[in-house]
XYZ file of N, CA and C in Angstrom:
726
model
N 0.846 -1.201 0.000
C 0.000 0.000 0.000
C 0.883 1.254 0.000
N 0.522 2.244 -0.827
C 1.332 3.465 -0.949
C 1.323 4.269 0.348
N 2.488 4.833 0.643
C 2.630 5.684 1.822
C 1.914 7.018 1.591
N 1.257 7.532 2.643
C 0.635 8.855 2.565
C 1.711 9.917 2.765
N 1.793 10.870 1.830
C 2.812 11.925 1.891
C 2.268 13.244 2.451
N 0.999 13.542 2.146
C 0.375 14.775 2.660
C -0.935 14.400 3.343
N -1.082 14.827 4.600
C -2.326 14.634 5.347
C -2.899 16.001 5.701
N -4.067 16.304 5.160
C -4.772 17.541 5.513
C -5.924 17.140 6.427
N -5.820 17.543 7.707
C -6.746 17.074 8.732
C -7.645 18.189 9.262
N -8.895 18.231 8.762
C -9.929 19.129 9.287
C -9.439 20.579 9.386
N -8.871 21.068 8.287
C -8.261 22.410 8.280
C -9.306 23.508 8.063
N -9.303 24.475 8.980
C -10.124 25.684 8.845
C -9.192 26.890 8.910
N -9.427 27.846 8.017
C -8.612 29.070 8.000
C -9.527 30.276 7.958
N -9.438 31.096 9.014
C -10.228 32.332 9.062
C -9.292 33.529 9.068
N -9.664 34.552 8.324
C -8.913 35.802 8.303
C -9.749 36.903 8.954
N -9.078 37.726 9.756
C -9.746 38.864 10.392
C -9.548 40.071 9.496
N -10.624 40.595 8.958
C -10.547 41.708 8.014
C -11.041 42.990 8.678
N -10.317 44.077 8.433
C -10.706 45.389 8.966
C -11.816 45.972 8.103
N -12.931 46.296 8.720
C -14.073 46.804 7.938
C -14.056 48.319 7.786
N -13.114 48.997 8.476
C -13.008 50.464 8.340
C -12.135 50.832 7.143
N -12.450 51.965 6.519
C -11.585 52.488 5.463
C -10.577 53.444 6.114
N -9.424 52.901 6.496
C -8.406 53.695 7.177
C -7.364 54.146 6.161
N -7.114 55.445 6.119
C -6.253 56.015 5.081
C -4.825 56.292 5.549
N -4.572 56.200 6.862
C -3.219 56.488 7.351
C -2.905 55.652 8.577
N -1.620 55.516 8.866
C -1.169 54.784 10.052
C -1.648 55.502 11.321
N -1.610 56.841 11.296
C -2.046 57.632 12.457
C -3.515 57.332 12.794
N -4.354 57.281 11.755
C -5.780 56.987 11.952
C -5.962 55.587 12.525
N -5.158 54.622 12.029
C -5.238 53.233 12.514
C -4.889 53.170 13.999
N -3.753 53.812 14.374
C -3.290 53.794 15.769
C -4.310 54.472 16.681
N -4.846 55.605 16.249
C -5.840 56.337 17.042
C -7.065 55.475 17.320
N -7.577 54.838 16.258
C -8.767 53.993 16.421
C -8.466 52.764 17.270
N -7.257 52.203 17.099
C -6.874 51.014 17.858
C -6.791 51.336 19.352
N -6.186 52.486 19.675
C -6.051 52.895 21.086
C -7.415 53.173 21.724
N -8.340 53.662 20.927
C -9.692 53.936 21.456
C -10.587 52.699 21.435
N -10.040 51.593 20.874
C -10.837 50.356 20.802
C -11.986 50.446 19.825
N -11.812 51.292 18.794
C -12.908 51.504 17.846
C -12.693 50.853 16.476
N -11.682 49.969 16.398
C -11.485 49.245 15.140
C -12.564 48.180 14.990
N -13.133 48.108 13.805
C -14.177 47.108 13.550
C -13.656 46.054 12.581
N -13.926 44.792 12.898
C -13.442 43.682 12.077
C -14.601 42.779 11.661
N -14.366 42.064 10.574
C -15.262 40.962 10.222
C -14.405 39.757 9.848
N -14.931 38.578 10.062
C -14.172 37.354 9.815
C -14.526 36.750 8.475
N -13.489 36.364 7.761
C -13.668 35.710 6.458
C -13.130 34.289 6.559
N -13.959 33.297 6.278
C -13.538 31.896 6.328
C -13.093 31.458 4.938
N -11.781 31.288 4.779
C -11.226 30.892 3.474
C -11.303 29.388 3.273
N -11.133 28.628 4.370
C -11.234 27.162 4.322
C -12.073 26.693 5.501
N -12.951 25.741 5.233
C -13.922 25.319 6.249
C -13.896 23.798 6.412
N -13.138 23.322 7.414
C -13.061 21.889 7.741
C -12.708 21.028 6.515
N -11.553 21.316 5.936
C -11.087 20.602 4.734
C -10.171 19.447 5.137
N -10.430 18.265 4.577
C -9.587 17.088 4.822
C -9.377 16.330 3.515
N -8.144 15.884 3.269
C -7.847 14.956 2.171
C -6.444 14.397 2.361
N -6.100 13.374 1.593
C -4.794 12.713 1.653
C -4.183 12.656 0.258
N -2.859 12.690 0.203
C -2.157 12.514 -1.070
C -1.118 11.407 -0.866
N -1.176 10.373 -1.709
C -0.270 9.229 -1.600
C 1.070 9.501 -2.285
N 2.061 8.736 -1.931
C 3.398 8.862 -2.524
C 3.334 8.641 -4.034
N 3.942 9.559 -4.789
C 3.986 9.447 -6.244
C 2.721 9.883 -6.953
N 1.710 10.295 -6.196
C 0.439 10.707 -6.796
C 0.483 12.186 -7.179
N -0.231 12.540 -8.235
C -0.431 13.943 -8.587
C -1.892 14.269 -8.347
N -2.135 15.099 -7.331
C -3.498 15.470 -6.962
C -3.789 16.869 -7.465
N -4.897 17.027 -8.184
C -5.307 18.342 -8.669
C -6.218 19.023 -7.672
N -6.103 20.338 -7.595
C -6.961 21.148 -6.727
C -7.662 22.146 -7.634
N -8.993 22.048 -7.729
C -9.740 22.933 -8.626
C -10.800 23.718 -7.853
N -11.303 24.767 -8.480
C -12.327 25.605 -7.868
C -12.262 26.996 -8.475
N -13.355 27.724 -8.347
C -13.408 29.088 -8.879
C -12.468 30.001 -8.079
N -12.258 31.223 -8.553
C -11.481 32.211 -7.799
C -12.126 32.435 -6.435
N -11.312 32.437 -5.387
C -11.835 32.627 -4.036
C -12.305 31.356 -3.365
N -12.097 30.211 -4.019
C -12.555 28.936 -3.445
C -11.671 28.467 -2.288
N -10.431 29.016 -2.197
C -9.527 28.628 -1.112
C -8.323 27.828 -1.560
N -8.125 27.707 -2.874
C -7.026 26.875 -3.407
C -5.652 27.396 -2.977
N -5.403 28.687 -3.221
C -4.083 29.260 -2.896
C -3.821 29.245 -1.398
N -4.861 29.492 -0.607
C -4.724 29.434 0.854
C -4.325 28.025 1.281
N -4.949 27.026 0.663
C -4.629 25.633 0.984
C -3.174 25.309 0.649
N -2.709 25.763 -0.502
C -1.321 25.517 -0.901
C -0.347 26.181 0.065
N -0.681 27.391 0.506
C 0.206 28.114 1.435
C 0.264 27.431 2.800
N -0.836 26.850 3.221
C -0.842 26.124 4.501
C 0.002 24.856 4.388
N -0.164 24.117 3.291
C 0.615 22.890 3.091
C 2.104 23.219 2.970
N 2.414 24.369 2.357
C 3.815 24.788 2.190
C 4.430 25.325 3.480
N 3.593 25.568 4.501
C 4.099 26.086 5.764
C 4.175 27.595 5.819
N 3.634 28.277 4.793
C 3.652 29.740 4.749
C 2.599 30.311 5.704
N 1.442 29.658 5.770
C 0.366 30.056 6.683
C 0.102 28.954 7.696
N -0.342 29.343 8.895
C -0.741 28.383 9.928
C -2.262 28.391 10.007
N -2.912 27.237 9.922
C -4.379 27.225 9.941
C -4.945 27.667 11.285
N -6.174 28.188 11.266
C -6.862 28.575 12.500
C -7.124 27.344 13.349
N -7.521 26.246 12.713
C -7.699 24.967 13.402
C -7.408 23.834 12.426
N -7.219 22.633 12.970
C -6.815 21.498 12.141
C -5.314 21.538 11.897
N -4.809 20.581 11.143
C -3.369 20.573 10.860
C -3.052 19.855 9.560
N -1.829 20.095 9.085
C -1.314 19.442 7.882
C -0.011 18.752 8.243
N 0.131 17.495 7.836
C 1.370 16.754 8.069
C 1.944 16.358 6.713
N 3.203 16.745 6.449
C 3.898 16.376 5.214
C 5.043 15.429 5.552
N 5.070 14.281 4.910
C 6.101 13.276 5.164
C 7.158 13.355 4.058
N 7.996 14.383 4.121
C 9.013 14.558 3.083
C 9.306 16.027 2.892
N 10.398 16.322 2.148
C 10.744 17.730 1.916
C 9.814 18.339 0.869
N 9.357 19.551 1.161
C 8.374 20.237 0.316
C 9.052 21.367 -0.458
N 8.877 21.369 -1.787
C 9.337 22.491 -2.614
C 8.095 23.194 -3.162
N 7.797 24.405 -2.640
C 6.621 25.127 -3.137
C 6.968 26.012 -4.330
N 6.207 25.884 -5.403
C 6.345 26.792 -6.546
C 5.047 27.593 -6.629
N 4.950 28.605 -5.774
C 3.708 29.370 -5.679
C 3.843 30.726 -6.347
N 4.683 31.590 -5.784
C 4.891 32.910 -6.378
C 6.307 32.914 -6.937
N 6.428 32.544 -8.190
C 7.751 32.375 -8.798
C 8.562 33.658 -8.728
N 9.767 33.525 -8.216
C 10.658 34.674 -8.135
C 10.481 35.519 -6.891
N 9.610 35.079 -5.968
C 9.374 35.888 -4.759
C 10.600 35.939 -3.854
N 11.514 34.984 -4.013
C 12.732 34.982 -3.194
C 13.918 35.637 -3.886
N 13.663 36.352 -4.979
C 14.744 36.986 -5.737
C 15.051 38.391 -5.201
N 16.286 38.842 -5.455
C 16.705 40.214 -5.148
C 16.930 40.920 -6.480
N 16.134 41.960 -6.734
C 16.159 42.613 -8.058
C 17.487 43.292 -8.383
N 18.290 43.605 -7.358
C 19.581 44.261 -7.600
C 20.685 43.272 -7.979
N 20.445 41.991 -7.744
C 21.449 40.969 -8.054
C 21.243 40.429 -9.466
N 22.297 39.825 -10.015
C 22.204 39.234 -11.356
C 21.452 37.904 -11.285
N 21.104 37.388 -12.463
C 20.463 36.084 -12.530
C 21.320 35.016 -11.874
N 22.635 35.065 -12.163
C 23.566 34.086 -11.578
C 23.548 34.151 -10.061
N 23.627 35.364 -9.505
C 23.634 35.523 -8.040
C 22.311 35.054 -7.429
N 21.221 35.289 -8.153
C 19.914 34.870 -7.656
C 19.728 33.354 -7.687
N 20.437 32.678 -8.564
C 20.394 31.206 -8.553
C 20.867 30.701 -7.193
N 21.967 31.279 -6.694
C 22.523 30.840 -5.414
C 21.683 31.328 -4.230
N 21.099 32.541 -4.352
C 20.239 33.060 -3.294
C 18.952 32.236 -3.198
N 18.269 32.090 -4.321
C 16.993 31.374 -4.338
C 17.186 29.890 -4.032
N 18.274 29.332 -4.551
C 18.591 27.929 -4.274
C 18.810 27.683 -2.793
N 19.487 28.631 -2.120
C 19.718 28.515 -0.669
C 18.404 28.573 0.099
N 17.485 29.451 -0.348
C 16.160 29.557 0.286
C 15.413 28.229 0.162
N 15.579 27.550 -0.975
C 14.918 26.258 -1.194
C 15.651 25.096 -0.508
N 16.812 25.405 0.125
C 17.521 24.382 0.893
C 18.623 23.667 0.147
N 19.010 24.164 -1.045
C 20.095 23.533 -1.801
C 21.443 24.074 -1.310
N 22.464 23.221 -1.267
C 23.801 23.658 -0.852
C 24.509 24.389 -1.999
N 25.516 25.204 -1.665
C 26.275 25.925 -2.688
C 26.985 24.936 -3.614
N 27.516 23.854 -3.036
C 28.201 22.824 -3.826
C 27.249 22.224 -4.867
N 26.024 21.911 -4.423
C 25.021 21.336 -5.317
C 24.670 22.321 -6.430
N 24.495 23.591 -6.067
C 24.123 24.615 -7.051
C 25.236 24.864 -8.065
N 26.497 24.781 -7.603
C 27.622 24.916 -8.532
C 27.619 23.773 -9.544
N 27.307 22.563 -9.056
C 27.259 21.388 -9.945
C 26.120 21.504 -10.959
N 25.017 22.105 -10.541
C 23.814 22.168 -11.384
C 23.666 23.495 -12.132
N 24.620 24.404 -11.920
C 24.505 25.762 -12.453
C 24.251 25.776 -13.964
N 25.084 25.072 -14.733
C 24.942 25.075 -16.198
C 23.590 24.507 -16.623
N 23.155 23.472 -15.922
C 21.858 22.852 -16.248
C 20.716 23.845 -16.020
N 20.804 24.603 -14.924
C 19.770 25.607 -14.617
C 19.740 26.685 -15.692
N 20.910 27.201 -16.049
C 20.993 28.272 -17.058
C 20.500 27.768 -18.415
N 20.927 26.568 -18.795
C 20.503 26.003 -20.087
C 18.988 25.852 -20.150
N 18.417 25.338 -19.056
C 16.965 25.098 -19.059
C 16.190 26.408 -19.110
N 16.725 27.450 -18.462
C 16.011 28.732 -18.392
C 16.016 29.508 -19.715
N 16.934 29.135 -20.643
C 17.046 29.830 -21.937
C 17.415 31.312 -21.779
N 18.095 31.663 -20.700
C 18.422 33.077 -20.466
C 19.727 33.508 -21.132
N 20.599 32.550 -21.445
C 21.835 32.869 -22.152
C 22.650 33.944 -21.464
N 23.049 34.969 -22.233
C 23.916 36.032 -21.702
C 23.223 36.909 -20.660
N 21.876 36.863 -20.611
C 21.139 37.677 -19.627
C 21.364 37.196 -18.195
N 21.919 36.006 -18.020
C 22.148 35.465 -16.687
C 23.098 36.358 -15.878
N 23.919 37.167 -16.588
C 24.876 38.043 -15.910
C 24.365 39.454 -15.677
N 23.092 39.731 -16.009
C 22.544 41.082 -15.809
C 21.590 41.104 -14.609
N 21.443 42.269 -13.953
C 20.518 42.365 -12.801
C 19.096 42.004 -13.218
N 18.403 41.271 -12.354
C 17.086 40.757 -12.767
C 16.010 41.840 -12.778
N 16.337 43.061 -12.301
C 15.357 44.153 -12.431
C 15.103 44.464 -13.908
N 16.032 44.028 -14.779
C 15.868 44.232 -16.228
C 15.132 43.076 -16.901
N 14.763 42.046 -16.127
C 14.084 40.877 -16.698
C 12.592 41.159 -16.899
N 12.020 40.520 -17.897
C 10.566 40.517 -18.034
C 10.006 39.496 -17.024
N 8.686 39.516 -16.810
C 8.073 38.560 -15.879
C 8.272 37.126 -16.373
N 8.266 36.945 -17.704
C 8.486 35.616 -18.275
C 9.891 35.101 -18.009
N 10.886 35.988 -18.107
C 12.279 35.600 -17.838
C 12.455 35.219 -16.368
N 11.837 35.998 -15.482
C 11.899 35.697 -14.046
C 11.288 34.328 -13.752
N 10.124 34.081 -14.351
C 9.427 32.811 -14.120
C 10.248 31.633 -14.628
N 10.886 31.804 -15.785
C 11.713 30.725 -16.346
C 12.878 30.399 -15.436
N 13.527 31.439 -14.887
C 14.656 31.211 -13.992
C 14.185 30.527 -12.701
N 13.092 31.011 -12.132
C 12.567 30.439 -10.885
C 12.162 28.985 -11.071
N 11.494 28.684 -12.190
C 11.079 27.302 -12.474
C 12.299 26.399 -12.627
N 13.325 26.898 -13.306
C 14.538 26.105 -13.550
C 15.257 25.774 -12.238
N 15.286 26.728 -11.306
C 15.929 26.495 -10.011
C 15.112 25.499 -9.190
N 13.793 25.722 -9.134
C 12.920 24.916 -8.273
C 12.859 23.451 -8.694
N 13.016 23.184 -9.988
C 12.845 21.798 -10.465
C 14.160 21.106 -10.786
N 15.289 21.685 -10.353
C 16.585 21.095 -10.676
C 16.819 19.784 -9.914
N 16.131 19.629 -8.782
C 16.189 18.351 -8.065
C 14.819 17.700 -8.154
N 14.755 16.447 -7.726
C 13.468 15.764 -7.671
C 12.995 15.783 -6.220
N 12.200 16.787 -5.854
C 11.736 16.869 -4.469
C 10.759 15.739 -4.150
N 10.595 15.446 -2.862
C 9.630 14.417 -2.465
C 8.201 14.921 -2.655
N 7.984 16.216 -2.326
C 6.654 16.824 -2.463
C 6.804 18.156 -3.194
N 6.057 18.319 -4.274
C 6.110 19.541 -5.076
C 4.733 20.202 -5.052
N 4.698 21.486 -4.666
C 3.445 22.240 -4.618
C 3.467 23.227 -5.780
N 2.509 23.095 -6.687
C 2.553 23.849 -7.945
C 1.279 24.655 -8.145
N 1.446 25.979 -8.378
C 0.293 26.853 -8.615
C 0.426 27.524 -9.976
N -0.350 27.059 -10.929
C -0.403 27.676 -12.268
C 0.973 27.766 -12.928
N 1.842 26.818 -12.650
C 3.227 26.908 -13.111
C 3.360 26.807 -14.631
N 2.484 26.051 -15.252
C 2.685 25.759 -16.670
C 2.191 26.861 -17.602
N 1.802 27.992 -17.009
C 1.360 29.103 -17.862
C 2.451 30.158 -18.000
N 3.684 29.832 -17.549
C 4.759 30.832 -17.611
C 5.538 30.734 -18.916
N 6.088 31.882 -19.333
C 6.950 31.887 -20.518
C 6.179 31.735 -21.815
N 6.935 31.592 -22.906
C 6.305 31.426 -24.221
C 5.883 29.974 -24.433
N 5.297 29.694 -25.600
C 4.764 28.353 -25.879
C 5.845 27.279 -25.795
N 7.048 27.596 -26.298
C 8.142 26.618 -26.283
C 8.552 26.281 -24.855
N 8.644 27.312 -23.991
C 9.031 27.056 -22.606
C 7.920 26.350 -21.845
N 6.671 26.675 -22.165
C 5.540 25.983 -21.526
C 5.594 24.488 -21.821
N 5.926 24.152 -23.049
C 6.026 22.729 -23.421
C 7.199 22.069 -22.697
N 8.308 22.794 -22.582
C 9.488 22.268 -21.903
C 9.202 22.065 -20.409
N 8.506 23.029 -19.805
C 8.189 22.917 -18.381
C 7.171 21.799 -18.140
N 6.252 21.614 -19.088
C 5.277 20.512 -18.976
C 5.994 19.167 -18.974
N 6.984 19.028 -19.858
C 7.760 17.774 -19.925
C 8.558 17.556 -18.646
N 9.148 18.647 -18.099
C 9.896 18.534 -16.841
C 8.964 18.083 -15.714
N 7.749 18.644 -15.693
C 6.773 18.258 -14.678
C 6.408 16.781 -14.798
N 6.211 16.324 -16.018
C 5.869 14.910 -16.235
C 7.013 13.993 -15.805
N 8.258 14.439 -16.039
C 9.432 13.675 -15.578
C 9.431 13.545 -14.061
N 9.160 14.662 -13.375
C 9.118 14.650 -11.910
C 8.026 13.711 -11.410
N 6.863 13.794 -12.048
C 5.741 12.944 -11.646
C 6.051 11.470 -11.868
N 6.725 11.189 -12.983
C 7.075 9.793 -13.295
C 8.200 9.265 -12.427
N 8.934 10.185 -11.775
C 10.072 9.776 -10.953
C 9.745 9.578 -9.490
N 8.461 9.553 -9.143
C 8.064 9.277 -7.768
C 7.773 10.501 -6.923
N 7.896 11.711 -7.505
C 7.584 12.925 -6.754
C 6.070 13.026 -6.538
N 5.675 13.376 -5.329
C 4.267 13.617 -5.012
C 3.956 15.072 -5.338
N 2.909 15.303 -6.128
C 2.624 16.654 -6.624
C 1.204 17.077 -6.264
N 1.099 18.293 -5.718
C -0.205 18.933 -5.519
C -0.259 20.077 -6.522
N -1.248 20.028 -7.409
C -1.232 20.857 -8.613
C -2.517 21.663 -8.754
N -2.371 22.986 -8.844
C -3.512 23.869 -9.091
C -3.389 24.461 -10.483
N -4.463 24.418 -11.242
C -4.482 25.057 -12.554
C -5.915 25.420 -12.906
N -6.082 26.553 -13.617
C -7.408 26.916 -14.113
C -7.737 26.142 -15.391
N -6.720 25.460 -15.943
C -6.943 24.679 -17.155
C -7.383 23.262 -16.787
N -8.645 22.964 -17.035
C -9.171 21.631 -16.723
C -8.482 20.574 -17.588
N -8.076 20.964 -18.804
C -7.361 20.017 -19.671
C -6.023 19.615 -19.039
N -5.299 20.585 -18.461
C -4.039 20.275 -17.770
C -4.285 19.363 -16.575
N -5.347 19.641 -15.822
C -5.684 18.817 -14.650
C -5.978 17.392 -15.096
N -6.743 17.257 -16.175
C -7.080 15.918 -16.690
C -5.827 15.161 -17.121
N -4.902 15.892 -17.763
C -3.688 15.251 -18.279
C -2.725 14.868 -17.158
N -2.571 15.761 -16.179
C -1.531 15.608 -15.161
C -1.956 14.799 -13.933
N -3.252 14.825 -13.605
C -3.687 14.332 -12.291
C -4.483 13.033 -12.363
N -4.295 12.234 -11.327
C -5.070 11.000 -11.199
C -6.336 11.253 -10.382
N -6.187 12.019 -9.303
C -7.327 12.372 -8.446
C -7.419 13.890 -8.306
N -8.621 14.360 -7.962
C -8.866 15.804 -7.866
C -9.716 16.108 -6.632
N -9.373 17.226 -5.963
C -10.204 17.791 -4.900
C -10.828 19.074 -5.443
N -12.154 19.156 -5.379
C -12.880 20.344 -5.845
C -13.303 21.154 -4.628
N -12.754 22.388 -4.524
C -13.125 23.292 -3.431
C -14.151 24.308 -3.917
N -15.116 24.572 -3.062
C -16.133 25.594 -3.376
C -16.463 26.354 -2.102
N -16.236 27.681 -2.118
C -16.462 28.521 -0.931
C -15.763 27.968 0.302
N -14.544 27.452 0.106
C -13.741 26.979 1.226
C -14.057 25.584 1.717
N -15.057 24.937 1.135
C -15.428 23.574 1.546
C -15.097 22.589 0.430
N -14.900 21.311 0.813
C -14.682 20.268 -0.192
C -16.029 19.919 -0.817
N -16.147 20.191 -2.108
C -17.398 19.880 -2.821
C -17.386 18.431 -3.309
N -16.191 17.967 -3.760
C -16.103 16.611 -4.321
C -14.647 16.158 -4.349
N -14.417 14.882 -4.069
C -13.090 14.274 -4.195
C -13.259 12.983 -4.976
N -12.350 12.737 -5.929
C -12.463 11.492 -6.675
C -11.512 11.437 -7.846
N -11.770 10.520 -8.778
C -10.938 10.381 -9.963
C -11.041 11.646 -10.811
N -9.914 12.012 -11.434
C -9.819 13.281 -12.161
C -10.942 13.450 -13.190
N -11.169 12.428 -13.988
C -12.159 12.520 -15.061
C -13.558 12.794 -14.510
N -13.914 12.099 -13.418
C -15.259 12.242 -12.839
C -15.455 13.618 -12.217
N -14.441 14.092 -11.460
C -14.572 15.392 -10.786
C -14.546 16.524 -11.813
N -13.656 16.430 -12.791
C -13.581 17.474 -13.833
C -14.865 17.565 -14.629
N -15.477 16.421 -14.890
C -16.735 16.381 -15.646
C -17.849 17.060 -14.852
N -17.913 16.766 -13.538
C -18.931 17.378 -12.690
C -18.707 18.886 -12.559
N -17.431 19.280 -12.466
C -17.057 20.682 -12.310
C -17.442 21.483 -13.559
N -17.320 20.868 -14.721
C -17.590 21.557 -15.989
C -19.078 21.739 -16.261
N -19.929 21.016 -15.540
C -21.376 21.102 -15.784
C -21.951 22.448 -15.363
């Protein structure tokens, strides 16, 4: 029987939102000291539970605001749930906001080592993989220029190349295959399929139902923060499309 790699146990996530239109820090502090700040609670996830087995690619679908990104951030350890818990049995590489760990004043080359260190790769490992990362990113001579001069597509290509240079045990992916031009999208799709075929457990969010059908065996459908349906990809995608 396959080992469970991700356990999402009765997870609820509530955000406290300020209902006042505060235009300055001074106004915020004044109202806070007087106890006159008004809040309302927003429930992004409501008692969500599911499991992901070793080597499985699980799709997460739902309309905007359904709670998909919040769920990925909790599994990645970026957010702590209000209640419930998530247990990951293996190292997690999140590909959520590509390039968020970059420094715009540094060159592409310097950012490979910075971003790689954030993802837990050693300098020795990054030196060994440096040429492979640059080749895959298609950045060529631009690798030596500050990334503030990069387009969003160039940034995404570099971030994707760094994040997928190893075969992580658990990969968290949010809309990754929509980055770059058509040629790079195809290349990144093939890299993703290689990772999936190599035993990596993948949690995958995409607005493209065709990508979900192609990449995933099982799917969790979130609606208004609740699990609407869990099952085989074809069955859940078909119900979702109705």
